[in-house]
Short mmCIF file of C-alpha atoms in Angstrom, two decimals:
data_model
loop_
_atom_site.label_atom_id
_atom_site.label_comp_id
_atom_site.label_asym_id
_atom_site.label_seq_id
_atom_site.Cartn_x
_atom_site.Cartn_y
_atom_site.Cartn_z
CA MET U 1 28.94 1.88 -10.72
CA ALA U 2 25.93 2.24 -8.43
CA ASN U 3 23.57 -0.70 -7.98
CA ARG U 4 20.01 0.32 -8.81
CA ILE U 5 17.97 -1.70 -6.30
CA ASP U 6 15.04 -3.30 -8.14
CA GLY U 7 12.02 -3.27 -5.82
CA LYS U 8 9.75 -4.67 -8.52
CA ARG U 9 11.88 -7.79 -8.94
CA ILE U 10 12.37 -8.36 -5.21
CA SER U 11 8.68 -7.80 -4.41
CA GLN U 12 7.77 -10.34 -7.10
CA GLU U 13 10.17 -12.84 -5.53
CA ILE U 14 8.40 -12.40 -2.19
CA ARG U 15 4.93 -12.74 -3.71
CA ASP U 16 5.95 -15.94 -5.48
CA GLU U 17 7.31 -17.36 -2.20
CA LEU U 18 4.08 -16.41 -0.43
CA LYS U 19 2.00 -18.01 -3.17
CA ILE U 20 3.74 -21.33 -2.49
CA ARG U 21 3.28 -20.92 1.28
CA VAL U 22 -0.45 -20.16 0.90
CA ALA U 23 -0.89 -23.30 -1.22
CA GLU U 24 0.83 -25.34 1.51
CA LEU U 25 -1.44 -23.85 4.18
CA LYS U 26 -4.54 -24.55 2.07
CA ASN U 27 -3.47 -28.20 1.86
CA GLN U 28 -3.53 -28.17 5.67
CA GLY U 29 -7.05 -26.70 5.65
CA ILE U 30 -5.91 -23.18 6.61
CA GLU U 31 -7.51 -20.34 4.66
CA GLY U 32 -6.91 -16.58 4.79
CA CYS U 33 -9.02 -13.53 4.06
CA LEU U 34 -8.11 -9.84 4.19
CA ALA U 35 -10.88 -7.31 4.89
CA VAL U 36 -10.04 -3.88 3.45
CA ILE U 37 -12.10 -0.88 4.57
CA GLN U 38 -12.04 2.44 2.71
CA VAL U 39 -13.99 5.47 3.89
CA GLY U 40 -14.58 8.05 1.15
CA GLU U 41 -13.37 8.13 -2.42
CA ASP U 42 -9.82 9.47 -2.25
CA PRO U 43 -8.34 8.54 -5.68
CA ALA U 44 -4.93 7.52 -4.31
CA SER U 45 -6.56 5.36 -1.64
CA SER U 46 -8.75 3.70 -4.28
CA VAL U 47 -5.65 2.75 -6.28
CA TYR U 48 -3.96 1.32 -3.18
CA VAL U 49 -7.05 -0.71 -2.28
CA LYS U 50 -7.29 -2.09 -5.81
CA ASN U 51 -3.61 -3.11 -5.74
CA LYS U 52 -4.04 -4.84 -2.39
CA LYS U 53 -7.00 -6.86 -3.64
CA ARG U 54 -5.02 -7.83 -6.73
CA ALA U 55 -2.09 -8.95 -4.57
CA CYS U 56 -4.41 -11.11 -2.43
CA GLU U 57 -5.72 -12.78 -5.56
CA TYR U 58 -2.18 -13.45 -6.80
CA ILE U 59 -0.96 -15.20 -3.66
CA GLY U 60 -4.25 -17.06 -3.27
CA ILE U 61 -5.97 -15.57 -0.25
CA GLY U 62 -9.47 -14.14 -0.15
CA SER U 63 -10.29 -10.47 0.15
CA ARG U 64 -13.33 -8.46 1.10
CA SER U 65 -13.78 -4.81 0.24
CA TYR U 66 -15.88 -2.40 2.31
CA GLU U 67 -16.20 0.91 0.46
CA LEU U 68 -17.97 3.25 2.84
CA PRO U 69 -19.26 6.75 2.07
CA GLN U 70 -17.39 9.85 3.25
CA GLU U 71 -20.11 10.64 5.79
CA THR U 72 -19.73 7.28 7.59
CA THR U 73 -19.59 8.00 11.31
CA GLU U 74 -16.80 6.91 13.62
CA THR U 75 -19.27 4.72 15.51
CA GLU U 76 -20.36 2.96 12.31
CA LEU U 77 -16.73 2.28 11.36
CA LEU U 78 -15.91 0.99 14.85
CA ASP U 79 -18.95 -1.29 14.73
CA LEU U 80 -17.78 -2.80 11.43
CA ILE U 81 -14.28 -3.37 12.80
CA GLY U 82 -15.76 -5.01 15.91
CA LYS U 83 -17.80 -7.33 13.71
CA LEU U 84 -14.78 -8.30 11.59
CA ASN U 85 -12.67 -8.89 14.71
CA LYS U 86 -15.13 -11.63 15.69
CA GLU U 87 -15.33 -13.35 12.28
CA GLU U 88 -13.01 -16.36 12.25
CA GLU U 89 -12.79 -16.47 8.45
CA VAL U 90 -11.31 -12.92 8.42
CA SER U 91 -7.61 -13.28 9.25
CA GLY U 92 -6.55 -9.69 8.56
CA ILE U 93 -8.18 -6.25 8.77
CA LEU U 94 -6.90 -3.10 7.11
CA VAL U 95 -8.43 0.37 7.24
CA GLN U 96 -7.05 2.44 4.37
CA LEU U 97 -5.55 5.67 5.70
CA PRO U 98 -6.14 8.56 5.81
CA VAL U 99 -9.69 8.47 7.14
CA PRO U 100 -11.92 11.58 7.00
CA ASP U 101 -11.21 14.31 9.55
CA HIS U 102 -14.30 13.55 11.65
CA ILE U 103 -12.92 10.09 12.47
CA ASP U 104 -10.17 9.62 15.07
CA GLU U 105 -7.43 7.67 13.27
CA ASN U 106 -5.79 6.47 16.50
CA LYS U 107 -9.09 5.16 17.82
CA ILE U 108 -9.59 3.17 14.61
CA ILE U 109 -6.08 1.69 14.71
CA GLN U 110 -6.55 0.62 18.33
CA ALA U 111 -9.96 -0.96 17.58
CA ILE U 112 -8.45 -3.56 15.23
CA SER U 113 -7.51 -6.81 16.97
CA PRO U 114 -3.70 -6.98 17.28
CA LYS U 115 -3.92 -10.51 15.84
CA LYS U 116 -5.56 -9.13 12.67
CA ASP U 117 -3.58 -5.87 12.46
CA VAL U 118 -1.71 -6.66 9.24
CA ASP U 119 -0.63 -3.01 8.86
CA GLY U 120 1.37 -3.36 12.08
CA PHE U 121 0.07 -0.07 13.51
CA HIS U 122 -1.62 -1.28 16.71
CA PRO U 123 0.24 -0.20 19.89
CA GLN U 124 0.58 -3.85 20.93
CA ASN U 125 2.44 -4.70 17.71
CA VAL U 126 4.55 -1.56 17.95
CA GLY U 127 5.39 -2.52 21.53
CA ALA U 128 6.38 -6.01 20.39
CA LEU U 129 8.78 -4.46 17.89
CA VAL U 130 10.33 -2.26 20.58
CA SER U 131 10.67 -5.24 22.92
CA GLY U 132 12.01 -7.65 20.32
CA LEU U 133 8.91 -9.85 20.50
CA THR U 134 6.91 -11.41 17.67
CA GLY U 135 4.22 -9.24 16.10
CA PHE U 136 3.19 -7.62 12.86
CA VAL U 137 5.71 -5.09 11.56
CA SER U 138 4.78 -1.96 9.62
CA CYS U 139 4.98 -2.92 5.95
CA THR U 140 7.17 -0.19 4.42
CA PRO U 141 10.02 -0.50 6.95
CA ALA U 142 9.84 -4.30 6.74
CA GLY U 143 10.11 -3.93 2.96
CA VAL U 144 13.24 -1.80 3.27
CA ILE U 145 14.91 -4.54 5.34
CA GLN U 146 14.11 -7.08 2.63
CA LEU U 147 15.42 -4.78 -0.10
CA LEU U 148 18.74 -4.49 1.72
CA LYS U 149 19.09 -8.18 2.58
CA ARG U 150 18.05 -9.49 -0.83
CA SER U 151 20.43 -7.03 -2.51
CA GLY U 152 23.35 -8.46 -0.52
CA ILE U 153 23.84 -5.27 1.50
CA SER U 154 25.23 -5.88 4.98
CA ILE U 155 23.48 -4.02 7.81
CA GLU U 156 25.31 -5.25 10.90
CA GLY U 157 27.74 -2.69 12.31
CA LYS U 158 26.82 -0.01 9.78
CA HIS U 159 25.81 3.53 10.69
CA CYS U 160 22.24 4.10 9.51
CA VAL U 161 20.65 7.54 9.43
CA VAL U 162 16.85 7.59 9.17
CA ILE U 163 15.38 10.96 8.16
CA GLY U 164 11.82 10.99 9.41
CA ARG U 165 10.15 10.08 12.70
CA SER U 166 6.60 9.07 11.73
CA ASN U 167 4.89 6.16 13.45
CA ILE U 168 4.40 4.46 10.08
CA VAL U 169 7.94 4.68 8.67
CA GLY U 170 10.61 6.55 10.64
CA LYS U 171 10.26 5.08 14.13
CA PRO U 172 9.71 1.42 13.13
CA MET U 173 12.46 1.75 10.52
CA ALA U 174 14.95 2.79 13.18
CA LEU U 175 13.87 -0.08 15.44
CA LEU U 176 14.21 -2.64 12.64
CA MET U 177 17.70 -1.41 11.80
CA LEU U 178 18.62 -1.72 15.48
CA ARG U 179 17.27 -5.28 15.39
CA GLU U 180 19.66 -5.94 12.50
CA HIS U 181 22.57 -4.61 14.63
CA ALA U 182 23.06 -1.28 12.88
CA THR U 183 23.99 1.86 14.80
CA VAL U 184 21.05 4.19 14.23
CA THR U 185 20.61 7.96 14.18
CA ILE U 186 17.11 9.40 13.75
CA ALA U 187 17.00 12.83 12.11
CA HIS U 188 14.03 15.05 11.32
CA SER U 189 12.87 18.53 10.37
CA ARG U 190 14.36 20.12 13.50
CA THR U 191 17.70 18.34 13.40
CA LYS U 192 20.67 20.72 13.44
CA ASP U 193 23.48 20.08 10.95
CA LEU U 194 21.32 17.61 9.03
CA ARG U 195 23.64 17.60 6.03
CA GLU U 196 26.67 16.64 8.12
CA ILE U 197 24.76 13.92 9.97
CA CYS U 198 23.58 12.43 6.68
CA LYS U 199 27.14 12.45 5.34
CA SER U 200 28.15 10.16 8.20
CA ALA U 201 25.69 7.46 7.10
CA ASP U 202 26.70 4.15 5.56
CA ILE U 203 22.99 3.57 4.94
CA LEU U 204 20.73 6.62 4.52
CA ILE U 205 16.97 6.02 4.66
CA VAL U 206 14.97 9.06 3.60
CA ALA U 207 11.32 9.53 4.58
CA VAL U 208 11.20 13.30 4.89
CA GLY U 209 8.23 14.06 2.63
CA LYS U 210 9.87 16.76 0.48
CA PRO U 211 10.54 16.13 -3.22
CA LYS U 212 14.22 15.89 -4.20
CA MET U 213 15.36 17.44 -0.92
CA ILE U 214 18.40 15.18 -0.54
CA ASP U 215 21.09 15.88 -3.13
CA ALA U 216 24.72 14.79 -3.46
CA SER U 217 25.87 17.22 -0.76
CA TYR U 218 24.13 15.02 1.86
CA ILE U 219 25.74 11.76 0.73
CA LYS U 220 28.95 10.06 1.79
CA GLU U 221 30.81 8.53 -1.15
CA GLY U 222 29.78 4.89 -1.50
CA ALA U 223 26.76 5.08 0.83
CA VAL U 224 23.55 3.10 0.32
CA VAL U 225 20.49 5.32 -0.14
CA ILE U 226 16.90 4.14 0.37
CA ASP U 227 14.26 6.64 -0.81
CA VAL U 228 10.87 6.10 0.83
CA GLY U 229 9.25 9.28 -0.53
CA ILE U 230 6.98 9.52 -3.54
CA HIS U 231 5.69 12.73 -5.12
CA ARG U 232 4.31 13.95 -8.41
CA ASN U 233 6.59 16.79 -9.49
CA ALA U 234 6.01 18.57 -12.82
CA GLY U 235 3.95 15.60 -13.98
CA GLN U 236 6.58 13.00 -13.08
CA LEU U 237 6.99 10.75 -10.07
CA CYS U 238 10.01 11.41 -7.89
CA GLY U 239 11.20 10.71 -4.37
CA ASP U 240 12.70 12.64 -1.48
CA VAL U 241 16.13 12.09 -3.05
CA ASP U 242 17.41 13.89 -6.16
CA PHE U 243 18.24 10.62 -7.90
CA ASP U 244 20.26 12.07 -10.79
CA SER U 245 22.40 14.20 -8.46
CA VAL U 246 23.09 11.34 -6.06
CA PHE U 247 23.50 8.33 -8.36
CA SER U 248 27.21 8.71 -9.13
CA HIS U 249 28.09 9.06 -5.42
CA VAL U 250 26.39 5.93 -4.03
CA SER U 251 27.08 2.20 -4.02
CA ALA U 252 23.35 1.35 -4.17
CA ILE U 253 20.09 3.31 -4.39
CA THR U 254 16.36 2.71 -4.76
CA PRO U 255 14.65 4.47 -7.68
CA VAL U 256 11.24 6.15 -7.52
CA PRO U 257 9.09 4.58 -8.81
CA GLY U 258 10.13 0.93 -8.67
CA GLY U 259 12.06 0.88 -5.40
CA VAL U 260 10.42 0.87 -1.98
CA GLY U 261 6.84 1.25 -3.27
CA PRO U 262 6.25 -2.31 -4.56
CA MET U 263 7.71 -3.72 -1.33
CA THR U 264 4.98 -2.24 0.88
CA ILE U 265 2.22 -4.40 -0.59
CA ALA U 266 4.53 -7.44 -0.75
CA MET U 267 5.15 -7.15 2.99
CA LEU U 268 1.45 -6.57 3.63
CA MET U 269 0.87 -9.93 1.95
CA ASN U 270 3.61 -11.41 4.14
CA ASN U 271 1.73 -10.16 7.21
CA CYS U 272 -1.52 -11.58 5.83
CA VAL U 273 0.08 -15.01 5.50
CA GLN U 274 1.50 -14.70 9.02
CA ALA U 275 -2.02 -13.89 10.26
CA MET U 276 -3.36 -17.14 8.78
CA THR U 277 -1.34 -19.19 11.25
CA GLN U 278 -2.11 -17.27 14.45
#
């Protein structure tokens, strides 16, 4: 029977561990504070920001919220980031994406100090990941690694197929799996014979952005399937994987919701704690 990987339970484990670590650091006189910047009033972004502030409170670090109007200029946002970069009491800075179209997202990411880039998006941190050096790692891929390890799923020597090549999930995910000694194939929207490539995977990580695209015909019997996608389909949340179709074919799978999603904020908190000691 397939193991339903419980992201809620594992993320709670991580938060509880971080709560203990933060208390230890406070006893040493080390405090942390996450500054979260949101431009505009996108409802989904507002929910994410609220959840991040709640997570900070749980593990015991401070948080500041900067809720800026939609018409905020790029220069104004860059000025705020520059100010926060210089404030010693701010250990982490996060700009909630997406930003409005009139603001250059790449310019904003690069403006954040790499030492405070708890999202792990700055080119210096991405370069550290590529080079095998220490740096902040993008939260969702880092969460997937923890899901696998804490579920007792061996990565070393396995063939992993990652569907998706975004800078936030696909590329860092592939690099992290390489770091764990998997053999990695990156597939995407222009990959030929995608179904056959997926069927060769021991571990299939899906971040394709299309609801229920991956059904049982893509899955090797006994594979592990990690579904990074989340969509609202006919009023219900679902992922990139057709869970009901795939479940009987796999050895382990993440549900949507309750799989990868909770891990993203847990790993953000992990990065925030890491930032306290830099």
